[in-house]
PDB file of C-alpha atoms in Angstrom:
ATOM      1  CA  MET A   1       0.000   0.000   0.000  1.00 50.00           C
ATOM      2  CA  SER A   2       1.283   3.468  -0.866  1.00 49.00           C
ATOM      3  CA  ARG A   3       1.442   6.508   1.351  1.00 47.00           C
ATOM      4  CA  SER A   4      -1.139   8.198  -0.847  1.00 52.00           C
ATOM      5  CA  TYR A   5      -3.585   5.436   0.081  1.00 48.00           C
ATOM      6  CA  PHE A   6      -3.207   6.160   3.779  1.00 47.00           C
ATOM      7  CA  THR A   7      -3.425   9.855   3.080  1.00 46.00           C
ATOM      8  CA  LYS A   8      -6.815   9.172   1.493  1.00 48.00           C
ATOM      9  CA  ILE A   9      -7.840   7.300   4.653  1.00 47.00           C
ATOM     10  CA  ILE A  10      -7.004  10.328   6.757  1.00 43.00           C
ATOM     11  CA  ILE A  11      -8.868  12.721   4.483  1.00 45.00           C
ATOM     12  CA  GLY A  12     -11.869  10.399   4.337  1.00 52.00           C
ATOM     13  CA  CYS A  13     -12.025  10.042   8.123  1.00 46.00           C
ATOM     14  CA  PHE A  14     -11.845  13.767   8.742  1.00 44.00           C
ATOM     15  CA  CYS A  15     -14.445  14.516   6.090  1.00 49.00           C
ATOM     16  CA  PHE A  16     -16.783  11.995   7.693  1.00 43.00           C
ATOM     17  CA  SER A  17     -16.246  13.557  11.112  1.00 46.00           C
ATOM     18  CA  LEU A  18     -17.172  16.980   9.754  1.00 42.00           C
ATOM     19  CA  MET A  19     -20.555  15.672   8.595  1.00 47.00           C
ATOM     20  CA  ALA A  20     -21.798  15.685  12.210  1.00 47.00           C
ATOM     21  CA  CYS A  21     -23.638  18.893  13.091  1.00 50.00           C
ATOM     22  CA  THR A  22     -25.409  20.496  16.022  1.00 54.00           C
ATOM     23  CA  PRO A  23     -29.119  19.565  16.076  1.00 62.00           C
ATOM     24  CA  ALA A  24     -31.577  22.274  15.089  1.00 68.00           C
ATOM     25  CA  TYR A  25     -33.539  24.079  17.779  1.00 68.00           C
ATOM     26  CA  ASN A  26     -36.735  22.158  18.564  1.00 70.00           C
ATOM     27  CA  PRO A  27     -39.616  24.525  19.423  1.00 70.00           C
ATOM     28  CA  ASN A  28     -41.484  21.646  21.057  1.00 65.00           C
ATOM     29  CA  LEU A  29     -38.811  21.349  23.750  1.00 67.00           C
ATOM     30  CA  SER A  30     -38.015  23.684  26.594  1.00 67.00           C
ATOM     31  CA  PRO A  31     -34.851  25.845  26.390  1.00 67.00           C
ATOM     32  CA  GLU A  32     -33.163  23.612  28.970  1.00 61.00           C
ATOM     33  CA  GLN A  33     -34.062  20.472  26.988  1.00 60.00           C
ATOM     34  CA  ASN A  34     -32.694  22.026  23.800  1.00 65.00           C
ATOM     35  CA  ARG A  35     -29.439  22.934  25.563  1.00 65.00           C
ATOM     36  CA  GLN A  36     -29.127  19.401  26.913  1.00 58.00           C
ATOM     37  CA  MET A  37     -29.742  17.962  23.425  1.00 62.00           C
ATOM     38  CA  GLN A  38     -27.019  20.185  22.003  1.00 65.00           C
ATOM     39  CA  ARG A  39     -24.622  19.172  24.782  1.00 55.00           C
ATOM     40  CA  ASN A  40     -25.305  15.501  24.105  1.00 55.00           C
ATOM     41  CA  SER A  41     -24.740  16.040  20.381  1.00 61.00           C
ATOM     42  CA  GLN A  42     -21.488  17.874  21.023  1.00 57.00           C
ATOM     43  CA  PHE A  43     -20.391  15.129  23.409  1.00 48.00           C
ATOM     44  CA  ASN A  44     -21.061  12.415  20.812  1.00 52.00           C
ATOM     45  CA  GLN A  45     -19.454  14.463  18.044  1.00 54.00           C
ATOM     46  CA  THR A  46     -16.305  15.060  20.093  1.00 47.00           C
ATOM     47  CA  LEU A  47     -16.175  11.390  21.003  1.00 45.00           C
ATOM     48  CA  GLY A  48     -16.632  10.285  17.380  1.00 48.00           C
ATOM     49  CA  THR A  49     -14.125  12.771  16.018  1.00 46.00           C
ATOM     50  CA  GLY A  50     -11.518  11.561  18.476  1.00 44.00           C
ATOM     51  CA  ALA A  51     -12.042   7.967  17.370  1.00 46.00           C
ATOM     52  CA  LEU A  52     -11.886   8.815  13.659  1.00 45.00           C
ATOM     53  CA  SER A  53      -8.807  10.971  14.063  1.00 45.00           C
ATOM     54  CA  GLY A  54      -7.109   8.240  16.065  1.00 44.00           C
ATOM     55  CA  ALA A  55      -8.010   5.613  13.467  1.00 45.00           C
ATOM     56  CA  ALA A  56      -6.595   7.736  10.657  1.00 43.00           C
ATOM     57  CA  LEU A  57      -3.406   8.456  12.534  1.00 44.00           C
ATOM     58  CA  GLY A  58      -2.987   4.835  13.541  1.00 44.00           C
ATOM     59  CA  ALA A  59      -3.515   3.697   9.945  1.00 45.00           C
ATOM     60  CA  LEU A  60      -0.884   6.123   8.722  1.00 42.00           C
ATOM     61  CA  VAL A  61       1.676   4.995  11.289  1.00 41.00           C
ATOM     62  CA  GLY A  62       1.023   1.332  10.534  1.00 46.00           C
ATOM     63  CA  GLY A  63       1.171   1.936   6.774  1.00 46.00           C
ATOM     64  CA  LEU A  64       4.442   3.779   6.964  1.00 42.00           C
ATOM     65  CA  ALA A  65       5.882   0.697   8.645  1.00 43.00           C
ATOM     66  CA  GLY A  66       5.466  -1.011   5.265  1.00 47.00           C
ATOM     67  CA  HIS A  67       2.876  -3.670   6.123  1.00 46.00           C
ATOM     68  CA  GLY A  68      -0.808  -3.836   5.212  1.00 49.00           C
ATOM     69  CA  LYS A  69      -1.532  -5.750   8.415  1.00 46.00           C
ATOM     70  CA  GLY A  70       0.269  -3.031  10.294  1.00 48.00           C
ATOM     71  CA  ALA A  71      -2.168  -0.515   8.826  1.00 47.00           C
ATOM     72  CA  LEU A  72      -5.140  -2.500  10.128  1.00 47.00           C
ATOM     73  CA  ILE A  73      -3.610  -2.932  13.567  1.00 41.00           C
ATOM     74  CA  GLY A  74      -2.630   0.718  13.652  1.00 47.00           C
ATOM     75  CA  SER A  75      -6.132   1.738  12.664  1.00 47.00           C
ATOM     76  CA  LEU A  76      -7.759  -0.300  15.448  1.00 45.00           C
ATOM     77  CA  SER A  77      -5.329   0.783  18.143  1.00 46.00           C
ATOM     78  CA  GLY A  78      -5.532   4.357  16.939  1.00 49.00           C
ATOM     79  CA  ALA A  79      -9.321   4.236  17.170  1.00 48.00           C
ATOM     80  CA  ALA A  80      -9.102   3.019  20.752  1.00 47.00           C
ATOM     81  CA  LEU A  81      -6.652   5.740  21.709  1.00 47.00           C
ATOM     82  CA  GLY A  82      -8.637   8.336  19.802  1.00 51.00           C
ATOM     83  CA  THR A  83     -11.852   7.340  21.544  1.00 50.00           C
ATOM     84  CA  GLY A  84     -10.169   7.720  24.913  1.00 53.00           C
ATOM     85  CA  ALA A  85      -8.886  11.179  24.044  1.00 50.00           C
ATOM     86  CA  GLY A  86     -12.216  12.188  22.553  1.00 52.00           C
ATOM     87  CA  TYR A  87     -14.046  10.900  25.636  1.00 49.00           C
ATOM     88  CA  ALA A  88     -11.847  12.977  27.918  1.00 56.00           C
ATOM     89  CA  VAL A  89     -12.288  16.125  25.836  1.00 55.00           C
ATOM     90  CA  ALA A  90     -16.032  15.568  25.560  1.00 55.00           C
ATOM     91  CA  HIS A  91     -16.394  15.113  29.303  1.00 57.00           C
ATOM     92  CA  ARG A  92     -14.279  18.161  30.020  1.00 61.00           C
ATOM     93  CA  THR A  93     -16.321  20.282  27.599  1.00 67.00           C
ATOM     94  CA  GLU A  94     -19.618  19.012  28.967  1.00 62.00           C
ATOM     95  CA  ASN A  95     -18.518  19.582  32.565  1.00 71.00           C
ATOM     96  CA  GLN A  96     -17.451  23.129  31.742  1.00 73.00           C
ATOM     97  CA  GLN A  97     -20.818  23.856  30.169  1.00 73.00           C
ATOM     98  CA  LEU A  98     -22.678  22.336  33.108  1.00 70.00           C
ATOM     99  CA  GLN A  99     -20.576  24.355  35.549  1.00 80.00           C
ATOM    100  CA  GLU A 100     -21.265  27.514  33.556  1.00 84.00           C
ATOM    101  CA  ASP A 101     -24.995  26.749  33.548  1.00 84.00           C
ATOM    102  CA  GLN A 102     -24.932  26.146  37.294  1.00 85.00           C
ATOM    103  CA  LEU A 103     -22.998  29.364  37.873  1.00 86.00           C
ATOM    104  CA  ASN A 104     -25.536  31.348  35.857  1.00 88.00           C
ATOM    105  CA  LYS A 105     -28.377  29.784  37.835  1.00 89.00           C
ATOM    106  CA  GLN A 106     -26.686  30.751  41.121  1.00 89.00           C
ATOM    107  CA  ILE A 107     -26.192  34.311  39.927  1.00 91.00           C
ATOM    108  CA  ALA A 108     -29.821  34.483  38.809  1.00 92.00           C
ATOM    109  CA  ALA A 109     -30.885  33.206  42.238  1.00 92.00           C
ATOM    110  CA  ALA A 110     -28.674  35.810  43.942  1.00 93.00           C
ATOM    111  CA  HIS A 111     -30.204  38.533  41.775  1.00 95.00           C
ATOM    112  CA  GLN A 112     -33.701  37.403  42.748  1.00 94.00           C
ATOM    113  CA  ILE A 113     -32.787  37.462  46.444  1.00 94.00           C
ATOM    114  CA  ALA A 114     -31.369  40.976  46.101  1.00 95.00           C
ATOM    115  CA  LEU A 115     -34.518  42.060  44.289  1.00 96.00           C
ATOM    116  CA  ASN A 116     -36.735  40.529  46.974  1.00 95.00           C
ATOM    117  CA  ALA A 117     -34.693  42.241  49.678  1.00 95.00           C
ATOM    118  CA  SER A 118     -35.101  45.611  47.968  1.00 96.00           C
ATOM    119  CA  ASN A 119     -38.853  45.101  47.604  1.00 95.00           C
ATOM    120  CA  ASP A 120     -39.182  44.037  51.237  1.00 94.00           C
ATOM    121  CA  ALA A 121     -37.211  47.068  52.368  1.00 95.00           C
ATOM    122  CA  GLN A 122     -39.471  49.393  50.393  1.00 94.00           C
ATOM    123  CA  GLN A 123     -42.553  47.693  51.767  1.00 94.00           C
ATOM    124  CA  ALA A 124     -41.168  47.852  55.316  1.00 93.00           C
ATOM    125  CA  SER A 125     -40.637  51.590  55.004  1.00 93.00           C
ATOM    126  CA  LEU A 126     -44.274  52.126  54.020  1.00 93.00           C
ATOM    127  CA  GLN A 127     -45.496  49.674  56.635  1.00 92.00           C
ATOM    128  CA  VAL A 128     -43.552  51.290  59.466  1.00 92.00           C
ATOM    129  CA  ALA A 129     -44.873  54.721  58.482  1.00 92.00           C
ATOM    130  CA  GLN A 130     -48.381  53.333  58.795  1.00 91.00           C
ATOM    131  CA  LEU A 131     -47.565  51.673  62.108  1.00 90.00           C
ATOM    132  CA  GLN A 132     -46.220  54.969  63.398  1.00 89.00           C
ATOM    133  CA  ARG A 133     -49.547  56.640  62.649  1.00 90.00           C
ATOM    134  CA  GLN A 134     -51.376  53.830  64.414  1.00 88.00           C
ATOM    135  CA  LEU A 135     -49.104  54.179  67.430  1.00 88.00           C
ATOM    136  CA  ALA A 136     -49.744  57.911  67.553  1.00 87.00           C
ATOM    137  CA  ASN A 137     -53.481  57.254  67.475  1.00 89.00           C
ATOM    138  CA  LEU A 138     -53.189  54.700  70.273  1.00 87.00           C
ATOM    139  CA  ASN A 139     -51.213  57.199  72.297  1.00 85.00           C
ATOM    140  CA  LYS A 140     -53.991  59.751  71.938  1.00 87.00           C
ATOM    141  CA  GLN A 141     -56.627  57.201  72.889  1.00 88.00           C
ATOM    142  CA  ILE A 142     -54.882  56.133  76.063  1.00 85.00           C
ATOM    143  CA  ALA A 143     -54.068  59.766  76.966  1.00 84.00           C
ATOM    144  CA  SER A 144     -57.753  60.651  76.674  1.00 84.00           C
ATOM    145  CA  LYS A 145     -58.628  57.427  78.482  1.00 86.00           C
ATOM    146  CA  LYS A 146     -60.672  56.159  75.569  1.00 88.00           C
ATOM    147  CA  ILE A 147     -58.910  52.821  75.979  1.00 85.00           C
ATOM    148  CA  THR A 148     -57.439  51.116  79.030  1.00 86.00           C
ATOM    149  CA  VAL A 149     -53.810  50.232  79.507  1.00 83.00           C
ATOM    150  CA  ARG A 150     -54.767  46.585  79.097  1.00 84.00           C
ATOM    151  CA  GLN A 151     -56.442  47.325  75.766  1.00 86.00           C
ATOM    152  CA  TYR A 152     -53.445  49.314  74.694  1.00 82.00           C
ATOM    153  CA  LYS A 153     -51.073  46.445  75.477  1.00 81.00           C
ATOM    154  CA  GLN A 154     -53.293  44.005  73.612  1.00 84.00           C
ATOM    155  CA  GLN A 155     -53.142  46.177  70.491  1.00 82.00           C
ATOM    156  CA  LEU A 156     -49.431  46.689  70.971  1.00 83.00           C
ATOM    157  CA  SER A 157     -48.874  42.947  70.459  1.00 84.00           C
ATOM    158  CA  HIS A 158     -49.541  43.535  66.756  1.00 85.00           C
ATOM    159  CA  PHE A 159     -46.578  45.927  66.606  1.00 87.00           C
ATOM    160  CA  ASN A 160     -44.380  43.396  68.374  1.00 89.00           C
ATOM    161  CA  ASN A 161     -45.259  40.840  65.714  1.00 89.00           C
ATOM    162  CA  GLN A 162     -44.369  43.294  62.964  1.00 90.00           C
ATOM    163  CA  LYS A 163     -41.054  44.008  64.648  1.00 92.00           C
ATOM    164  CA  ALA A 164     -40.309  40.277  64.859  1.00 92.00           C
ATOM    165  CA  GLN A 165     -41.046  39.855  61.153  1.00 92.00           C
ATOM    166  CA  LEU A 166     -38.705  42.697  60.298  1.00 93.00           C
ATOM    167  CA  ASN A 167     -35.989  41.139  62.416  1.00 94.00           C
ATOM    168  CA  ASN A 168     -36.436  37.787  60.690  1.00 94.00           C
ATOM    169  CA  LYS A 169     -36.038  39.411  57.281  1.00 95.00           C
ATOM    170  CA  ILE A 170     -32.932  41.254  58.427  1.00 95.00           C
ATOM    171  CA  ASN A 171     -31.349  38.012  59.640  1.00 95.00           C
ATOM    172  CA  TYR A 172     -32.338  36.105  56.498  1.00 95.00           C
ATOM    173  CA  TYR A 173     -31.037  38.639  54.001  1.00 94.00           C
ATOM    174  CA  SER A 174     -27.881  39.225  56.040  1.00 95.00           C
ATOM    175  CA  LYS A 175     -27.035  35.510  55.783  1.00 94.00           C
ATOM    176  CA  GLN A 176     -27.822  35.475  52.066  1.00 94.00           C
ATOM    177  CA  SER A 177     -25.562  38.473  51.517  1.00 95.00           C
ATOM    178  CA  GLU A 178     -22.761  36.805  53.455  1.00 94.00           C
ATOM    179  CA  GLN A 179     -22.993  33.777  51.169  1.00 93.00           C
ATOM    180  CA  MET A 180     -22.936  35.990  48.082  1.00 94.00           C
ATOM    181  CA  HIS A 181     -19.711  37.624  49.291  1.00 94.00           C
ATOM    182  CA  GLN A 182     -18.215  34.159  49.761  1.00 92.00           C
ATOM    183  CA  TYR A 183     -19.347  33.000  46.306  1.00 90.00           C
ATOM    184  CA  ALA A 184     -17.782  36.102  44.768  1.00 91.00           C
ATOM    185  CA  GLN A 185     -14.405  35.129  46.254  1.00 91.00           C
ATOM    186  CA  ILE A 186     -14.694  31.439  45.402  1.00 88.00           C
ATOM    187  CA  ALA A 187     -15.983  31.860  41.843  1.00 86.00           C
ATOM    188  CA  HIS A 188     -13.980  35.063  41.198  1.00 89.00           C
ATOM    189  CA  ASP A 189     -17.149  36.513  39.732  1.00 90.00           C
ATOM    190  CA  ASN A 190     -17.936  40.145  40.487  1.00 93.00           C
ATOM    191  CA  ARG A 191     -21.615  39.628  39.727  1.00 93.00           C
ATOM    192  CA  PHE A 192     -22.057  37.921  43.088  1.00 93.00           C
ATOM    193  CA  GLU A 193     -20.434  40.903  44.778  1.00 95.00           C
ATOM    194  CA  GLN A 194     -22.796  43.309  43.040  1.00 96.00           C
ATOM    195  CA  GLU A 195     -25.841  41.354  44.207  1.00 95.00           C
ATOM    196  CA  ALA A 196     -24.379  41.161  47.711  1.00 95.00           C
ATOM    197  CA  GLN A 197     -23.927  44.932  47.852  1.00 97.00           C
ATOM    198  CA  SER A 198     -27.491  45.446  46.653  1.00 97.00           C
ATOM    199  CA  THR A 199     -28.716  43.073  49.366  1.00 96.00           C
ATOM    200  CA  ASP A 200     -26.610  44.860  51.992  1.00 97.00           C
ATOM    201  CA  ALA A 201     -28.223  48.163  51.039  1.00 97.00           C
ATOM    202  CA  ALA A 202     -31.679  46.618  51.463  1.00 97.00           C
ATOM    203  CA  VAL A 203     -30.699  45.183  54.848  1.00 97.00           C
ATOM    204  CA  SER A 204     -29.615  48.647  55.991  1.00 97.00           C
ATOM    205  CA  ARG A 205     -33.011  50.037  54.987  1.00 97.00           C
ATOM    206  CA  LEU A 206     -34.760  47.215  56.857  1.00 96.00           C
ATOM    207  CA  LYS A 207     -32.710  47.954  59.973  1.00 96.00           C
ATOM    208  CA  TYR A 208     -33.576  51.627  59.704  1.00 95.00           C
ATOM    209  CA  ALA A 209     -37.287  50.796  59.510  1.00 94.00           C
ATOM    210  CA  GLU A 210     -36.956  48.472  62.479  1.00 94.00           C
ATOM    211  CA  ASN A 211     -35.231  51.160  64.554  1.00 93.00           C
ATOM    212  CA  ILE A 212     -37.995  53.656  63.806  1.00 92.00           C
ATOM    213  CA  LEU A 213     -40.603  51.146  64.894  1.00 91.00           C
ATOM    214  CA  VAL A 214     -38.724  50.246  68.079  1.00 90.00           C
ATOM    215  CA  ASN A 215     -38.226  53.894  69.012  1.00 88.00           C
ATOM    216  CA  GLY A 216     -41.911  54.580  68.452  1.00 85.00           C
ATOM    217  CA  MET A 217     -42.884  51.672  70.667  1.00 85.00           C
ATOM    218  CA  ASN A 218     -40.462  52.739  73.373  1.00 82.00           C
ATOM    219  CA  ASN A 219     -42.009  56.202  73.468  1.00 75.00           C
ATOM    220  CA  GLN A 220     -45.422  54.828  74.302  1.00 64.00           C
ATOM    221  CA  PRO A 221     -46.752  55.204  77.877  1.00 62.00           C
ATOM    222  CA  ALA A 222     -46.070  52.346  80.239  1.00 54.00           C
ATOM    223  CA  GLY A 223     -48.877  50.793  82.182  1.00 50.00           C
TER     224      GLY A 223
END
């Protein structure tokens, strides 16, 4: 067998490997299912290309040794080696894509937490303003003896519950922010840090609302 024959083997193998293509987007599947289908296709294509390339290279090495049987043996061993290399590359590529997908999901989750914290802080500010008006009204009622101290304390329990809810939100978002700061350092991704800073700002607003409520409750008459 001539060298040109083995050269044709190489060209034929590579041309066959190039025939594989990424599957078209299927509108009947979800975006995540389409991404998974494309990852599977890329995995199989990388695996197949590695085997074909290895077979071609093995055939060439065996043929250059001057024996037709050597070409066959070289082709089979090359395919085995090529499959192993292709499998490793395919797994590495797939793992990188999965890690990137997971990272994006974590960032999206962090963004949603920061958004929720901001919304809760805005709502707390409005709620505390309303509670302050209610406290002022209670203060007038007890000063004019329209309600008893016992009645006042019963109504005050509602404000204590609101304060407890604010405190729970402060603790929750503070822990979430702490994790975001840690993720930013581990992943070396500034997007986590941005969401953490946004959450920190919301926590500060929640604490401010809580302090206003506590001060208003402390200024109420004792019975």
